[in-house]
């Protein structure tokens, strides 16, 4: 019996410090996306995006841990992509909940898309694609912040204010 198992820790395929790093990266990148939403007073802001990114990362890590455990124990071919699909569908459901009709327009599209993207970033971080996850998070912040400023310049402050940006 090793030290970890004597305290009830389950042996993992990935070292625990790698799991912690991947979850932390997911949280930091989710925070970057969520911070932009928080600044613009969106309903789903910093905390929501962090939770979505970390949850997606955790579900992905658990799916691959289970995959390696079952594959080693039973000589079977489990499909971890099903878990990734379930995570994606769950996050899409949350994102859809952020979108609603108000008067003649729709609000929350950017927030819903940001939540969905935060989940994808968490998934990428969980798989160890740190550069991809970071690049996409930076691109998301640029798209949400810089393009907002550009559209306000082009349309003007008295022009149509896009409701999906909330």
PDB file of C-alpha atoms in Angstrom:
ATOM      1  CA  UNK A   1       0.000   0.000   0.000  1.00  0.00           C
ATOM      2  CA  UNK A   2       1.467   3.328  -0.998  1.00  0.00           C
ATOM      3  CA  UNK A   3       1.287   6.581   0.969  1.00  0.00           C
ATOM      4  CA  UNK A   4      -1.592   8.048  -1.071  1.00  0.00           C
ATOM      5  CA  UNK A   5      -3.818   4.998  -0.838  1.00  0.00           C
ATOM      6  CA  UNK A   6      -3.411   4.863   2.948  1.00  0.00           C
ATOM      7  CA  UNK A   7      -5.252   8.214   3.051  1.00  0.00           C
ATOM      8  CA  UNK A   8      -7.953   7.108   0.629  1.00  0.00           C
ATOM      9  CA  UNK A   9      -6.457   8.736  -2.453  1.00  0.00           C
ATOM     10  CA  UNK A  10      -7.136   6.915  -5.678  1.00  0.00           C
ATOM     11  CA  UNK A  11      -4.187   6.163  -7.899  1.00  0.00           C
ATOM     12  CA  UNK A  12      -4.416   8.291 -11.022  1.00  0.00           C
ATOM     13  CA  UNK A  13      -3.104   7.863 -14.534  1.00  0.00           C
ATOM     14  CA  UNK A  14      -1.932  11.489 -14.565  1.00  0.00           C
ATOM     15  CA  UNK A  15       0.219  12.631 -11.647  1.00  0.00           C
ATOM     16  CA  UNK A  16      -1.797  14.714  -9.180  1.00  0.00           C
ATOM     17  CA  UNK A  17       0.382  17.779  -9.703  1.00  0.00           C
ATOM     18  CA  UNK A  18      -0.345  17.686 -13.448  1.00  0.00           C
ATOM     19  CA  UNK A  19      -4.074  17.470 -12.707  1.00  0.00           C
ATOM     20  CA  UNK A  20      -3.749  20.459 -10.357  1.00  0.00           C
ATOM     21  CA  UNK A  21      -1.824  22.442 -12.986  1.00  0.00           C
ATOM     22  CA  UNK A  22      -4.423  21.703 -15.665  1.00  0.00           C
ATOM     23  CA  UNK A  23      -7.318  22.694 -13.396  1.00  0.00           C
ATOM     24  CA  UNK A  24      -5.493  25.881 -12.377  1.00  0.00           C
ATOM     25  CA  UNK A  25      -4.804  26.819 -15.998  1.00  0.00           C
ATOM     26  CA  UNK A  26      -8.475  26.238 -16.812  1.00  0.00           C
ATOM     27  CA  UNK A  27      -9.460  28.511 -13.899  1.00  0.00           C
ATOM     28  CA  UNK A  28      -7.061  31.288 -14.909  1.00  0.00           C
ATOM     29  CA  UNK A  29      -8.120  31.224 -18.560  1.00  0.00           C
ATOM     30  CA  UNK A  30     -11.804  31.046 -17.612  1.00  0.00           C
ATOM     31  CA  UNK A  31     -11.179  34.068 -15.392  1.00  0.00           C
ATOM     32  CA  UNK A  32      -9.691  35.989 -18.320  1.00  0.00           C
ATOM     33  CA  UNK A  33     -12.834  35.432 -20.377  1.00  0.00           C
ATOM     34  CA  UNK A  34     -15.114  36.029 -17.400  1.00  0.00           C
ATOM     35  CA  UNK A  35     -13.350  39.231 -16.398  1.00  0.00           C
ATOM     36  CA  UNK A  36     -14.275  40.851 -19.695  1.00  0.00           C
ATOM     37  CA  UNK A  37     -17.911  39.857 -19.142  1.00  0.00           C
ATOM     38  CA  UNK A  38     -17.777  41.076 -15.527  1.00  0.00           C
ATOM     39  CA  UNK A  39     -16.462  44.489 -16.583  1.00  0.00           C
ATOM     40  CA  UNK A  40     -19.391  44.857 -18.966  1.00  0.00           C
ATOM     41  CA  UNK A  41     -21.875  43.836 -16.248  1.00  0.00           C
ATOM     42  CA  UNK A  42     -23.033  40.680 -17.945  1.00  0.00           C
ATOM     43  CA  UNK A  43     -25.170  38.348 -15.857  1.00  0.00           C
ATOM     44  CA  UNK A  44     -22.615  35.565 -16.177  1.00  0.00           C
ATOM     45  CA  UNK A  45     -19.257  37.055 -15.264  1.00  0.00           C
ATOM     46  CA  UNK A  46     -16.015  36.094 -13.594  1.00  0.00           C
ATOM     47  CA  UNK A  47     -17.248  33.370 -11.239  1.00  0.00           C
ATOM     48  CA  UNK A  48     -19.488  31.716 -13.808  1.00  0.00           C
ATOM     49  CA  UNK A  49     -16.781  31.512 -16.460  1.00  0.00           C
ATOM     50  CA  UNK A  50     -14.240  30.154 -13.964  1.00  0.00           C
ATOM     51  CA  UNK A  51     -16.699  27.504 -12.802  1.00  0.00           C
ATOM     52  CA  UNK A  52     -17.598  26.521 -16.370  1.00  0.00           C
ATOM     53  CA  UNK A  53     -13.930  26.209 -17.402  1.00  0.00           C
ATOM     54  CA  UNK A  54     -12.928  24.247 -14.285  1.00  0.00           C
ATOM     55  CA  UNK A  55     -15.983  21.973 -14.486  1.00  0.00           C
ATOM     56  CA  UNK A  56     -15.246  21.193 -18.135  1.00  0.00           C
ATOM     57  CA  UNK A  57     -11.613  20.495 -17.263  1.00  0.00           C
ATOM     58  CA  UNK A  58     -12.546  18.276 -14.326  1.00  0.00           C
ATOM     59  CA  UNK A  59     -15.100  16.258 -16.291  1.00  0.00           C
ATOM     60  CA  UNK A  60     -12.544  15.794 -19.067  1.00  0.00           C
ATOM     61  CA  UNK A  61      -9.808  14.701 -16.668  1.00  0.00           C
ATOM     62  CA  UNK A  62     -12.185  12.303 -14.921  1.00  0.00           C
ATOM     63  CA  UNK A  63     -13.316  10.862 -18.258  1.00  0.00           C
ATOM     64  CA  UNK A  64      -9.752  10.120 -19.275  1.00  0.00           C
ATOM     65  CA  UNK A  65      -8.865   8.766 -15.831  1.00  0.00           C
ATOM     66  CA  UNK A  66     -11.855   6.415 -16.049  1.00  0.00           C
ATOM     67  CA  UNK A  67     -10.898   5.546 -19.625  1.00  0.00           C
ATOM     68  CA  UNK A  68      -7.399   4.483 -18.564  1.00  0.00           C
ATOM     69  CA  UNK A  69      -8.677   2.599 -15.507  1.00  0.00           C
ATOM     70  CA  UNK A  70     -11.301   0.632 -17.439  1.00  0.00           C
ATOM     71  CA  UNK A  71      -9.031  -0.013 -20.392  1.00  0.00           C
ATOM     72  CA  UNK A  72      -6.295  -1.353 -18.119  1.00  0.00           C
ATOM     73  CA  UNK A  73      -8.610  -3.409 -15.916  1.00  0.00           C
ATOM     74  CA  UNK A  74     -10.948  -4.978 -18.463  1.00  0.00           C
ATOM     75  CA  UNK A  75      -9.098  -4.940 -21.757  1.00  0.00           C
ATOM     76  CA  UNK A  76     -12.066  -3.090 -23.277  1.00  0.00           C
ATOM     77  CA  UNK A  77     -12.330  -0.071 -25.526  1.00  0.00           C
ATOM     78  CA  UNK A  78     -14.270   2.613 -23.633  1.00  0.00           C
ATOM     79  CA  UNK A  79     -15.050   5.839 -25.492  1.00  0.00           C
ATOM     80  CA  UNK A  80     -13.974   9.007 -23.609  1.00  0.00           C
ATOM     81  CA  UNK A  81     -15.316  11.188 -26.409  1.00  0.00           C
ATOM     82  CA  UNK A  82     -18.838  10.532 -25.089  1.00  0.00           C
ATOM     83  CA  UNK A  83     -17.938  12.315 -21.861  1.00  0.00           C
ATOM     84  CA  UNK A  84     -16.509  15.236 -23.832  1.00  0.00           C
ATOM     85  CA  UNK A  85     -19.742  15.387 -25.848  1.00  0.00           C
ATOM     86  CA  UNK A  86     -21.780  15.408 -22.628  1.00  0.00           C
ATOM     87  CA  UNK A  87     -19.674  18.248 -21.215  1.00  0.00           C
ATOM     88  CA  UNK A  88     -20.106  20.221 -24.430  1.00  0.00           C
ATOM     89  CA  UNK A  89     -23.880  19.692 -24.414  1.00  0.00           C
ATOM     90  CA  UNK A  90     -24.137  20.673 -20.746  1.00  0.00           C
ATOM     91  CA  UNK A  91     -22.214  23.884 -21.268  1.00  0.00           C
ATOM     92  CA  UNK A  92     -24.283  24.684 -24.359  1.00  0.00           C
ATOM     93  CA  UNK A  93     -27.386  24.271 -22.188  1.00  0.00           C
ATOM     94  CA  UNK A  94     -25.981  26.752 -19.648  1.00  0.00           C
ATOM     95  CA  UNK A  95     -25.050  29.165 -22.416  1.00  0.00           C
ATOM     96  CA  UNK A  96     -28.547  28.919 -23.880  1.00  0.00           C
ATOM     97  CA  UNK A  97     -29.910  29.828 -20.458  1.00  0.00           C
ATOM     98  CA  UNK A  98     -27.977  33.097 -20.598  1.00  0.00           C
ATOM     99  CA  UNK A  99     -29.734  34.080 -23.831  1.00  0.00           C
ATOM    100  CA  UNK A 100     -33.181  35.619 -23.627  1.00  0.00           C
ATOM    101  CA  UNK A 101     -35.545  37.826 -25.592  1.00  0.00           C
ATOM    102  CA  UNK A 102     -36.161  41.340 -24.388  1.00  0.00           C
ATOM    103  CA  UNK A 103     -38.618  43.454 -26.302  1.00  0.00           C
ATOM    104  CA  UNK A 104     -37.750  43.176 -29.955  1.00  0.00           C
ATOM    105  CA  UNK A 105     -34.172  42.003 -29.426  1.00  0.00           C
ATOM    106  CA  UNK A 106     -32.089  39.235 -27.984  1.00  0.00           C
ATOM    107  CA  UNK A 107     -29.735  39.633 -25.037  1.00  0.00           C
ATOM    108  CA  UNK A 108     -26.935  37.464 -23.750  1.00  0.00           C
ATOM    109  CA  UNK A 109     -25.621  35.988 -26.997  1.00  0.00           C
ATOM    110  CA  UNK A 110     -22.043  37.050 -26.336  1.00  0.00           C
ATOM    111  CA  UNK A 111     -22.229  35.886 -22.721  1.00  0.00           C
ATOM    112  CA  UNK A 112     -23.654  32.514 -23.782  1.00  0.00           C
ATOM    113  CA  UNK A 113     -20.966  32.117 -26.423  1.00  0.00           C
ATOM    114  CA  UNK A 114     -18.322  33.139 -23.881  1.00  0.00           C
ATOM    115  CA  UNK A 115     -19.521  30.474 -21.455  1.00  0.00           C
ATOM    116  CA  UNK A 116     -19.420  27.845 -24.182  1.00  0.00           C
ATOM    117  CA  UNK A 117     -15.927  28.965 -25.170  1.00  0.00           C
ATOM    118  CA  UNK A 118     -14.781  28.942 -21.521  1.00  0.00           C
ATOM    119  CA  UNK A 119     -15.839  25.301 -21.409  1.00  0.00           C
ATOM    120  CA  UNK A 120     -13.868  24.541 -24.558  1.00  0.00           C
ATOM    121  CA  UNK A 121     -10.829  26.311 -23.093  1.00  0.00           C
ATOM    122  CA  UNK A 122     -11.180  24.238 -19.915  1.00  0.00           C
ATOM    123  CA  UNK A 123     -11.402  21.085 -21.998  1.00  0.00           C
ATOM    124  CA  UNK A 124      -8.260  22.022 -23.946  1.00  0.00           C
ATOM    125  CA  UNK A 125      -6.388  22.783 -20.710  1.00  0.00           C
ATOM    126  CA  UNK A 126      -7.471  19.435 -19.270  1.00  0.00           C
ATOM    127  CA  UNK A 127      -6.019  17.641 -22.276  1.00  0.00           C
ATOM    128  CA  UNK A 128      -2.718  19.489 -21.891  1.00  0.00           C
ATOM    129  CA  UNK A 129      -3.159  21.811 -24.869  1.00  0.00           C
ATOM    130  CA  UNK A 130      -2.029  24.821 -22.831  1.00  0.00           C
ATOM    131  CA  UNK A 131      -0.878  26.969 -25.744  1.00  0.00           C
ATOM    132  CA  UNK A 132      -4.090  26.337 -27.668  1.00  0.00           C
ATOM    133  CA  UNK A 133      -6.214  27.062 -24.581  1.00  0.00           C
ATOM    134  CA  UNK A 134      -4.315  30.269 -23.804  1.00  0.00           C
ATOM    135  CA  UNK A 135      -4.366  31.421 -27.419  1.00  0.00           C
ATOM    136  CA  UNK A 136      -8.112  30.892 -27.697  1.00  0.00           C
ATOM    137  CA  UNK A 137      -8.733  32.684 -24.378  1.00  0.00           C
ATOM    138  CA  UNK A 138      -6.672  35.671 -25.542  1.00  0.00           C
ATOM    139  CA  UNK A 139      -8.482  35.663 -28.877  1.00  0.00           C
ATOM    140  CA  UNK A 140     -11.837  35.572 -27.056  1.00  0.00           C
ATOM    141  CA  UNK A 141     -10.941  38.580 -24.926  1.00  0.00           C
ATOM    142  CA  UNK A 142      -9.761  40.462 -28.025  1.00  0.00           C
ATOM    143  CA  UNK A 143     -12.957  39.611 -29.889  1.00  0.00           C
ATOM    144  CA  UNK A 144     -15.195  40.602 -26.989  1.00  0.00           C
ATOM    145  CA  UNK A 145     -13.351  43.759 -25.901  1.00  0.00           C
ATOM    146  CA  UNK A 146     -11.529  45.185 -28.905  1.00  0.00           C
ATOM    147  CA  UNK A 147     -14.271  44.531 -31.413  1.00  0.00           C
ATOM    148  CA  UNK A 148     -16.786  46.102 -29.030  1.00  0.00           C
ATOM    149  CA  UNK A 149     -14.706  49.294 -29.006  1.00  0.00           C
ATOM    150  CA  UNK A 150     -14.332  49.188 -32.782  1.00  0.00           C
ATOM    151  CA  UNK A 151     -18.056  48.733 -33.355  1.00  0.00           C
ATOM    152  CA  UNK A 152     -18.818  51.643 -31.034  1.00  0.00           C
ATOM    153  CA  UNK A 153     -16.428  53.812 -33.028  1.00  0.00           C
ATOM    154  CA  UNK A 154     -17.910  52.784 -36.355  1.00  0.00           C
ATOM    155  CA  UNK A 155     -21.551  52.944 -35.283  1.00  0.00           C
ATOM    156  CA  UNK A 156     -21.048  55.730 -32.770  1.00  0.00           C
ATOM    157  CA  UNK A 157     -22.281  56.063 -29.226  1.00  0.00           C
ATOM    158  CA  UNK A 158     -25.720  57.268 -30.400  1.00  0.00           C
ATOM    159  CA  UNK A 159     -26.097  54.385 -32.825  1.00  0.00           C
ATOM    160  CA  UNK A 160     -27.585  51.003 -32.214  1.00  0.00           C
ATOM    161  CA  UNK A 161     -26.121  49.467 -29.073  1.00  0.00           C
ATOM    162  CA  UNK A 162     -25.865  45.766 -29.568  1.00  0.00           C
ATOM    163  CA  UNK A 163     -27.881  43.946 -26.936  1.00  0.00           C
ATOM    164  CA  UNK A 164     -26.037  40.667 -27.323  1.00  0.00           C
ATOM    165  CA  UNK A 165     -22.956  42.223 -25.746  1.00  0.00           C
ATOM    166  CA  UNK A 166     -24.503  42.171 -22.296  1.00  0.00           C
TER     167      UNK A 166
END
